[in-house]
C-alpha cells in the first residue's frame, strides 16, 4: 500500500520522533493507540506514527500533533495485557497529515505523499559531505566495514541523508526538525554539526590513546591531559581548576587571616597548581585552604557593655544564681573600663537541672556575642579537641576550631558542657588537651593539629559546666574560676515554676493563659510532695503532665476555646496519683543509735542516716554501705574519741571489748566518702552505748578530730537546703563554717534554726536526750553489761 492511499490508523508518540529508515521497538499503553495497532494487524500491518508537539500532554488532540508523520509497518507485536503492546516497527517514508478523520475508538488520518525538495546539485553535494563525515566516524570504530560498504553503495541524496540520520542519537527537537524538513540539502546541513562533533571526539580519543601508549614521562602526560581538560571545560563553559585556584588566591589575599595562615595557604595553593585535580593530595590541600578561608579571622562581635541591661537580661532568664550573675556583671564592668581584658574562664559547678548550661546562652545574649555549645560528655580522644593531622584519611579540625567557624566570630561565648565527664584511654587524654585551651597565658597561640597555625582564643569567653569537681584533673581545675551553683530553695522553685516553667509548658501544649491556671497550693504540692531534687527538671516534667491532662479535657469539650480549668492540690493528686515524697522525719521520734547527717552529692545535698547496732562479742567492728577510705577512718576516729572519754559520756569502758559494733549507712548501692559525717557517726555510737536517743529533728555535719574538735566542711548551702526540704528544724554546723551563712537565702534561715558548734561535746548536748530504760520501748536499748570475774577483767585489760 502506498502513501497516496487515503486512510490509515494512527497513533501519537509521546517522546519518540521516529524517522524513515528506523527500526525500533515501541511500548503501547494508551487505549486509542492499542486500538490503532489492533486495526493495523487486522489489515496490512501499516499505520502512521505522528509525534506530539508537547510530550507532557496525556490525551493529545489534533492540535497537539505534528502535520507530518511517518508511514510504518509492524514487524512484530507482542500483547502484554489489555491495551498494552510491545511493537517492533520499521519506518518507511514521510507522509503529510491532511485530515484527522476519526478519534474513537482509535485515531484515523487521511494522508498525502511527502515530496523531497531542493536543487539536485546542492542535494548531492551536501549528501556527499555527510557521507564522508559518517565514514570518517565509522572508520575509527571496530567491525564497521559492513556499515561503511552499505553507505558507499547508496546513490540517492535523500536516501543517503535519511539512512545516516536513522543511525544517529539526536535530540528530540532536532529529530522533529529533520522529520518536517523537505529540503534534502537543509537536512544534510542540520546533521553535519553533530557528525563533526563526533569526529572531533573520536580524534581526541585517538590522540589521548596514542599519548598514553607513547613512552613519555608521567608528568608530561598529566600536563597534556590538563590542557585537554581545560579546552573541554572552556568549550562547555565550566570553571577550570586553574580558575578556582586563582579565585582562592584572591580570597587569601583579601582575608584577615594571620601571616602564618596566609603563608600556609599560599604554600598549599602552589602545590595544588602542580598537581592533578584527581589526586588525593589535591583534595586534602583544597579542603585545608577552604577551612582556613572559612575561619573568622579578625572578625569580632561588638560587646554590649551595658551593665543595667545585662542585669535585666540575667534576671529575666534565671531566678536565683546571684553569685554567677554578680561575676558576669563584674566582667562586663571591667571590660567596659579595660577593653583589652582577656575573657574569663569560668566553671559552673553544681547539681543537674539548676540552669548551668542555659546560663551560657543568657550570658551571650547579655554581652551581644555569639553562643557556641560543645558537649564534652564521653569524649575520650584528644583529637576531638585538637583535631586530626592531615596525614589521616578524613581528617578534620577539632571541636574548638569547628565552634569558631560556626560562631563566625573570634570572641563568642563558648560553653564547654559536662567538662567533668571527659575520660581518657589509649586514644589520648582530652583533659590534657584542654589545658592549652583554658590557659589565659597560652591560648592566644592555640594550635590545632589540622590547621597547624596559631589561633588566638584569648578573646573567647569560656564557660565550663560540671556536676563533680573531683573528677576534673587538678591542673585543669586550677585554670578555671570555679563558681558553685547550689540547688534552689523552695521559694526560688516557686518563682521559677510560676514565671518560667508553667508559661513554657502552656505554650508547648497549645494552651493559652486563660484556659488553665495552677494556683500556688498546687505548685507547693508539686515541689514538696512530687519532686525531691536540687534543680527543676523533674518539676517541669510534672507541670507538663498536668498540662497534658488539661489539654485532653479541653480538647474533648465542644467549645475548647471557651473552656477554663483551675488546677488545685486535689487536681494534682487526681492527675499525678498519691504523693511520691513526704517529710523524711514525719511521724518519727528520737531513736537510739540513729543519727541524721548531711551529705553533698553531685546531684545536690541529701540526708545521711547513720545506723549503729551492737551485739555481744569481742569488740569487732563492721562497716557497710560502701564507705570510702576517708569515711572509714572517720569511724575509727569517732570510736577512739568516744572510748577516750567513755566515763564523761556514761559509757562502760568494757563495752568496747564485749560488744561487736555494726555501723551502716543506707543506700548501700551508692559509694560514700568524705570526713563531714564524723560528728554524726560519733553521735550515733555514743547514743547506742549510753542509751541516749538522738533527736530526729536535728541534722549535723562536721569533721571530727581525735581531740573532739569539729572542723569546717564544704557544701554548706547545699546541705542546708537538703535539710530544709526534709523538714529539719535545727542544723548543727561547725563554728568555722559561720562565714558560709552569707550564701544561704534569708527565706531558708527564717524557716529553720542554725547552731554552730566547736566540739563534739557541744554537739552531743543538742543531739542526745536523757538516758532511757528498757521499759521505754526502744528497740535498740543496750542492756547493762553483767559483772565479770576479776580474773576475766584482768585478762581483758591485759
Short mmCIF file of C-alpha atoms in Angstrom, two decimals, residues 8-225:
data_model
loop_
_atom_site.label_atom_id
_atom_site.label_comp_id
_atom_site.label_asym_id
_atom_site.label_seq_id
_atom_site.Cartn_x
_atom_site.Cartn_y
_atom_site.Cartn_z
CA UNK A 8 -4.61 4.86 7.88
CA UNK A 9 -4.97 4.00 11.57
CA UNK A 10 -2.67 6.29 13.50
CA UNK A 11 -1.13 6.69 16.93
CA UNK A 12 0.69 9.55 18.64
CA UNK A 13 4.24 9.09 20.02
CA UNK A 14 4.85 11.00 23.22
CA UNK A 15 8.69 11.13 23.45
CA UNK A 16 9.98 9.39 20.33
CA UNK A 17 10.29 11.14 16.95
CA UNK A 18 10.70 8.24 14.53
CA UNK A 19 12.35 8.99 11.17
CA UNK A 20 12.27 6.98 7.91
CA UNK A 21 14.61 4.01 7.83
CA UNK A 22 14.48 3.42 11.58
CA UNK A 23 13.62 0.01 13.02
CA UNK A 24 12.68 0.38 16.67
CA UNK A 25 10.56 -1.01 19.49
CA UNK A 26 7.55 0.95 20.84
CA UNK A 27 5.69 0.39 24.12
CA UNK A 28 1.94 0.92 23.68
CA UNK A 29 -0.12 1.79 26.78
CA UNK A 30 -2.90 4.16 25.72
CA UNK A 31 -6.32 2.77 24.76
CA UNK A 32 -6.57 4.63 21.42
CA UNK A 33 -3.01 3.58 20.48
CA UNK A 34 -3.79 -0.06 21.24
CA UNK A 35 -6.91 0.22 19.05
CA UNK A 36 -4.79 1.54 16.16
CA UNK A 37 -2.42 -1.44 16.48
CA UNK A 38 -5.37 -3.89 16.50
CA UNK A 39 -6.76 -2.26 13.35
CA UNK A 40 -3.37 -2.34 11.58
CA UNK A 41 -2.84 -6.01 12.46
CA UNK A 42 -6.26 -6.91 11.01
CA UNK A 43 -5.40 -5.13 7.72
CA UNK A 44 -1.99 -4.77 6.05
CA UNK A 45 0.01 -4.05 9.19
CA UNK A 46 0.67 -0.42 8.14
CA UNK A 47 -0.18 2.63 10.21
CA UNK A 48 1.01 6.22 10.70
CA UNK A 49 3.18 7.44 13.61
CA UNK A 50 2.71 11.13 14.48
CA UNK A 51 4.91 12.82 17.14
CA UNK A 52 3.30 15.02 19.81
CA UNK A 53 4.32 18.67 19.88
CA UNK A 54 4.28 18.62 23.71
CA UNK A 55 5.31 15.31 25.35
CA UNK A 56 3.56 16.30 28.62
CA UNK A 57 0.04 16.03 27.13
CA UNK A 58 -1.67 12.76 28.16
CA UNK A 59 -4.65 12.81 25.73
CA UNK A 60 -3.47 14.70 22.61
CA UNK A 61 -5.96 16.34 20.24
CA UNK A 62 -5.23 17.04 16.54
CA UNK A 63 -3.91 20.47 17.52
CA UNK A 64 -1.29 18.77 19.73
CA UNK A 65 0.16 16.70 16.87
CA UNK A 66 2.65 17.46 14.08
CA UNK A 67 1.39 17.85 10.46
CA UNK A 68 3.99 15.38 9.20
CA UNK A 69 4.20 11.74 10.25
CA UNK A 70 5.88 8.58 9.10
CA UNK A 71 4.25 5.58 7.49
CA UNK A 72 5.38 2.40 9.28
CA UNK A 73 4.78 -1.32 9.14
CA UNK A 74 4.57 -3.76 12.06
CA UNK A 75 7.39 -6.30 12.08
CA UNK A 76 6.40 -7.94 15.37
CA UNK A 77 3.71 -7.32 18.00
CA UNK A 78 3.59 -8.88 21.50
CA UNK A 79 0.45 -8.28 23.56
CA UNK A 80 1.38 -7.75 27.22
CA UNK A 81 -2.16 -7.24 28.55
CA UNK A 82 -5.33 -5.21 27.95
CA UNK A 83 -4.40 -2.15 25.85
CA UNK A 84 -0.68 -2.95 26.24
CA UNK A 85 1.61 -3.95 23.31
CA UNK A 86 5.33 -4.15 22.63
CA UNK A 87 5.60 -3.47 18.89
CA UNK A 88 8.67 -3.62 16.61
CA UNK A 89 8.11 -1.26 13.68
CA UNK A 90 10.02 -0.25 10.54
CA UNK A 91 9.54 3.35 9.41
CA UNK A 92 9.04 3.55 5.63
CA UNK A 93 8.52 7.13 4.48
CA UNK A 94 7.30 10.60 5.46
CA UNK A 95 3.64 11.49 4.85
CA UNK A 96 1.61 14.71 5.14
CA UNK A 97 -1.36 14.61 7.51
CA UNK A 98 -4.16 16.21 5.51
CA UNK A 99 -7.11 15.37 7.77
CA UNK A 100 -7.93 13.77 11.13
CA UNK A 101 -10.92 11.62 10.17
CA UNK A 102 -11.82 10.00 13.49
CA UNK A 103 -10.59 9.73 17.12
CA UNK A 104 -12.78 6.95 18.58
CA UNK A 105 -12.17 4.15 19.19
CA UNK A 106 -8.77 4.92 17.63
CA UNK A 107 -7.33 7.72 15.57
CA UNK A 108 -7.73 7.59 11.76
CA UNK A 109 -5.95 10.07 9.47
CA UNK A 110 -6.02 10.93 5.79
CA UNK A 111 -2.52 11.30 4.29
CA UNK A 112 -0.85 12.57 1.15
CA UNK A 113 2.61 11.94 -0.27
CA UNK A 114 5.57 13.89 1.11
CA UNK A 115 7.89 15.16 -1.67
CA UNK A 116 11.55 15.94 -1.12
CA UNK A 117 12.70 19.32 -2.50
CA UNK A 118 15.91 21.22 -3.22
CA UNK A 119 18.24 21.54 -6.20
CA UNK A 120 19.72 18.24 -7.27
CA UNK A 121 23.31 19.52 -7.41
CA UNK A 122 23.13 21.10 -3.94
CA UNK A 123 21.48 17.99 -2.53
CA UNK A 124 24.16 15.72 -3.96
CA UNK A 125 26.99 17.97 -2.70
CA UNK A 126 25.66 18.06 0.86
CA UNK A 127 24.88 14.32 0.78
CA UNK A 128 28.47 13.54 -0.19
CA UNK A 129 29.75 15.76 2.60
CA UNK A 130 27.54 13.90 5.05
CA UNK A 131 28.68 10.53 3.67
CA UNK A 132 32.38 11.47 4.09
CA UNK A 133 31.75 12.62 7.68
CA UNK A 134 29.96 9.42 8.72
CA UNK A 135 32.59 7.23 7.01
CA UNK A 136 35.28 9.15 8.90
CA UNK A 137 33.48 8.43 12.15
CA UNK A 138 32.87 4.77 11.36
CA UNK A 139 36.50 4.27 10.30
CA UNK A 140 37.61 4.87 13.85
CA UNK A 141 35.32 2.17 15.20
CA UNK A 142 35.99 -1.56 15.11
CA UNK A 143 33.94 -4.03 12.98
CA UNK A 144 32.16 -1.33 10.93
CA UNK A 145 33.35 -2.40 7.48
CA UNK A 146 29.87 -3.65 6.53
CA UNK A 147 28.19 -0.38 7.53
CA UNK A 148 30.71 1.64 5.50
CA UNK A 149 30.15 -0.52 2.39
CA UNK A 150 26.35 -0.16 2.70
CA UNK A 151 26.61 3.64 2.88
CA UNK A 152 29.01 3.76 -0.05
CA UNK A 153 26.56 1.77 -2.23
CA UNK A 154 23.78 4.38 -1.81
CA UNK A 155 23.31 6.80 -4.74
CA UNK A 156 20.19 8.86 -3.99
CA UNK A 157 20.90 12.00 -1.93
CA UNK A 158 17.69 11.78 0.13
CA UNK A 159 18.30 8.09 0.82
CA UNK A 160 21.90 8.78 1.92
CA UNK A 161 20.84 11.50 4.35
CA UNK A 162 17.87 9.57 5.81
CA UNK A 163 19.92 6.40 6.24
CA UNK A 164 22.62 8.29 8.18
CA UNK A 165 20.00 10.16 10.25
CA UNK A 166 18.48 6.83 11.30
CA UNK A 167 21.75 5.78 12.95
CA UNK A 168 22.45 8.99 14.88
CA UNK A 169 21.50 9.69 18.51
CA UNK A 170 19.99 13.18 18.21
CA UNK A 171 17.98 15.50 20.45
CA UNK A 172 14.18 15.37 20.12
CA UNK A 173 13.94 18.96 18.84
CA UNK A 174 16.45 18.23 16.06
CA UNK A 175 14.70 14.98 15.09
CA UNK A 176 11.39 16.88 14.86
CA UNK A 177 13.02 19.44 12.59
CA UNK A 178 14.51 16.69 10.39
CA UNK A 179 11.10 14.98 10.09
CA UNK A 180 9.31 18.05 8.82
CA UNK A 181 12.13 19.42 6.59
CA UNK A 182 11.52 18.81 2.86
CA UNK A 183 14.79 20.28 1.54
CA UNK A 184 17.35 17.44 1.39
CA UNK A 185 20.38 19.78 1.50
CA UNK A 186 18.97 21.51 4.59
CA UNK A 187 18.51 18.09 6.26
CA UNK A 188 22.14 17.33 5.47
CA UNK A 189 23.26 20.67 6.90
CA UNK A 190 21.38 20.01 10.16
CA UNK A 191 23.23 16.74 10.83
CA UNK A 192 26.67 17.92 9.76
CA UNK A 193 27.27 19.70 13.10
CA UNK A 194 26.71 16.59 15.33
CA UNK A 195 28.70 14.49 12.83
CA UNK A 196 31.69 16.85 13.02
CA UNK A 197 31.47 16.84 16.83
CA UNK A 198 31.53 13.04 16.81
CA UNK A 199 34.57 13.13 14.50
CA UNK A 200 36.42 15.57 16.80
CA UNK A 201 35.68 13.49 19.91
CA UNK A 202 36.91 10.35 18.11
CA UNK A 203 40.09 12.14 17.06
CA UNK A 204 40.66 13.39 20.63
CA UNK A 205 40.18 9.87 21.97
CA UNK A 206 42.64 8.51 19.41
CA UNK A 207 45.18 11.19 20.26
CA UNK A 208 44.87 10.52 24.01
CA UNK A 209 45.27 6.80 23.45
CA UNK A 210 48.39 7.45 21.40
CA UNK A 211 49.82 9.72 24.05
CA UNK A 212 49.31 7.07 26.73
CA UNK A 213 50.90 4.44 24.55
CA UNK A 214 53.86 6.71 23.89
CA UNK A 215 56.65 6.09 26.45
CA UNK A 216 56.71 9.62 27.82
CA UNK A 217 57.03 10.68 31.41
CA UNK A 218 54.01 10.68 33.68
CA UNK A 219 54.35 14.42 34.28
CA UNK A 220 54.16 15.19 30.58
CA UNK A 221 51.07 13.02 30.11
CA UNK A 222 49.37 14.73 33.03
CA UNK A 223 50.22 18.13 31.53
CA UNK A 224 48.68 17.10 28.21
CA UNK A 225 45.58 15.80 29.97
#
